[in-house]
mmCIF file of C-alpha atoms in Angstrom:
data_model
loop_
_atom_site.group_PDB
_atom_site.id
_atom_site.type_symbol
_atom_site.label_atom_id
_atom_site.label_comp_id
_atom_site.label_asym_id
_atom_site.label_seq_id
_atom_site.Cartn_x
_atom_site.Cartn_y
_atom_site.Cartn_z
ATOM 1 C CA MET Z 1 45.008 60.503 -69.079
ATOM 2 C CA ASP Z 2 44.323 57.732 -70.173
ATOM 3 C CA GLU Z 3 41.323 57.480 -72.698
ATOM 4 C CA ALA Z 4 39.111 56.410 -69.949
ATOM 5 C CA ALA Z 5 39.598 59.364 -67.329
ATOM 6 C CA GLU Z 6 39.230 61.344 -70.156
ATOM 7 C CA ALA Z 7 35.517 60.118 -71.306
ATOM 8 C CA ARG Z 8 35.208 60.133 -67.361
ATOM 9 C CA PHE Z 9 36.450 64.629 -67.682
ATOM 10 C CA ILE Z 10 34.409 65.213 -70.848
ATOM 11 C CA ALA Z 11 30.939 62.995 -69.224
ATOM 12 C CA LEU Z 12 31.507 65.565 -66.389
ATOM 13 C CA GLU Z 13 31.855 68.592 -68.027
ATOM 14 C CA THR Z 14 28.563 68.131 -70.634
ATOM 15 C CA ARG Z 15 26.678 66.592 -67.337
ATOM 16 C CA PHE Z 16 28.339 70.813 -65.607
ATOM 17 C CA SER Z 17 26.757 72.071 -68.561
ATOM 18 C CA TYR Z 18 23.306 71.273 -68.943
ATOM 19 C CA LEU Z 19 23.173 72.098 -64.982
ATOM 20 C CA GLU Z 20 24.601 75.334 -64.931
ATOM 21 C CA ARG Z 21 22.186 75.919 -68.585
ATOM 22 C CA PHE Z 22 19.177 75.254 -65.671
ATOM 23 C CA ILE Z 23 19.928 76.698 -63.085
ATOM 24 C CA GLU Z 24 20.141 79.830 -65.330
ATOM 25 C CA GLN Z 25 16.568 78.738 -66.052
ATOM 26 C CA LEU Z 26 15.279 78.482 -62.928
ATOM 27 C CA ASN Z 27 16.610 81.044 -62.428
ATOM 28 C CA GLY Z 28 14.877 83.180 -64.785
ATOM 29 C CA GLN Z 29 11.865 81.852 -63.715
ATOM 30 C CA VAL Z 30 12.222 82.682 -59.826
ATOM 31 C CA VAL Z 31 12.867 86.274 -61.386
ATOM 32 C CA ALA Z 32 9.439 86.234 -63.462
ATOM 33 C CA HIS Z 33 7.594 84.489 -60.264
ATOM 34 C CA ASP Z 34 8.658 87.537 -58.219
ATOM 35 C CA ARG Z 35 7.806 90.083 -60.099
ATOM 36 C CA THR Z 36 4.226 88.607 -60.694
ATOM 37 C CA ILE Z 37 4.096 88.028 -56.729
ATOM 38 C CA GLN Z 38 4.723 92.168 -56.637
ATOM 39 C CA LYS Z 39 2.512 92.874 -59.152
ATOM 40 C CA LEU Z 40 -0.216 90.850 -57.467
ATOM 41 C CA THR Z 41 0.818 91.459 -53.724
ATOM 42 C CA ALA Z 42 0.494 95.226 -54.496
ATOM 43 C CA GLU Z 43 -2.727 95.172 -56.612
ATOM 44 C CA ASN Z 44 -4.308 92.534 -52.920
ATOM 45 C CA THR Z 45 -2.710 95.565 -51.256
ATOM 46 C CA LEU Z 46 -5.048 98.568 -53.745
ATOM 47 C CA LEU Z 47 -7.785 95.915 -53.998
ATOM 48 C CA ARG Z 48 -8.692 96.271 -49.788
ATOM 49 C CA ALA Z 49 -8.089 99.807 -49.267
ATOM 50 C CA ARG Z 50 -10.941 99.934 -51.956
ATOM 51 C CA LEU Z 51 -12.479 97.147 -50.020
ATOM 52 C CA HIS Z 52 -12.259 98.905 -46.571
ATOM 53 C CA GLU Z 53 -13.498 102.390 -48.032
ATOM 54 C CA ILE Z 54 -16.517 100.922 -50.070
ATOM 55 C CA GLN Z 55 -17.366 99.389 -46.583
ATOM 56 C CA GLU Z 56 -17.207 102.685 -44.207
ATOM 57 C CA ALA Z 57 -19.022 103.953 -46.871
ATOM 58 C CA ALA Z 58 -22.132 101.034 -46.252
ATOM 59 C CA ASP Z 59 -21.654 102.510 -42.420
ATOM 60 C CA VAL Z 60 -22.286 105.991 -43.129
ATOM 61 C CA ILE Z 61 -25.711 104.503 -44.988
ATOM 62 C CA PRO Z 62 -28.580 104.250 -43.919
ATOM 63 C CA ASN Z 63 -31.413 101.431 -43.251
ATOM 64 C CA ARG Z 64 -34.034 102.311 -43.685
ATOM 65 C CA ARG Z 65 -37.269 101.560 -46.939
ATOM 66 C CA PRO Z 66 -36.784 102.609 -49.673
ATOM 67 C CA PRO Z 67 -39.116 105.330 -51.347
ATOM 68 C CA HIS Z 68 -40.683 102.814 -53.815
ATOM 69 C CA TYR Z 69 -43.049 100.655 -50.177
#
C-alpha cells in the first residue's frame, strides 16, 4: 500500500472509532430516556387513578350549605 492510501485508511479507521464511541454514548442516552419515560408513564397512570378516585368521591359529597350559614 502506498503512503497516501495508508493515511486515508488510518483516517477512516479513526473516524469509525469516534463514530462507534458516539453511537455507544447515544445508545446510553436512549436507554436512560427510556427508563425515565417508563417511570413517568407509571407515575402518570397512578395519578390518573387517584384523580379518578377523587372525582368519584366528590360526586358522593352532597351540594348543600355549610353548617355555619
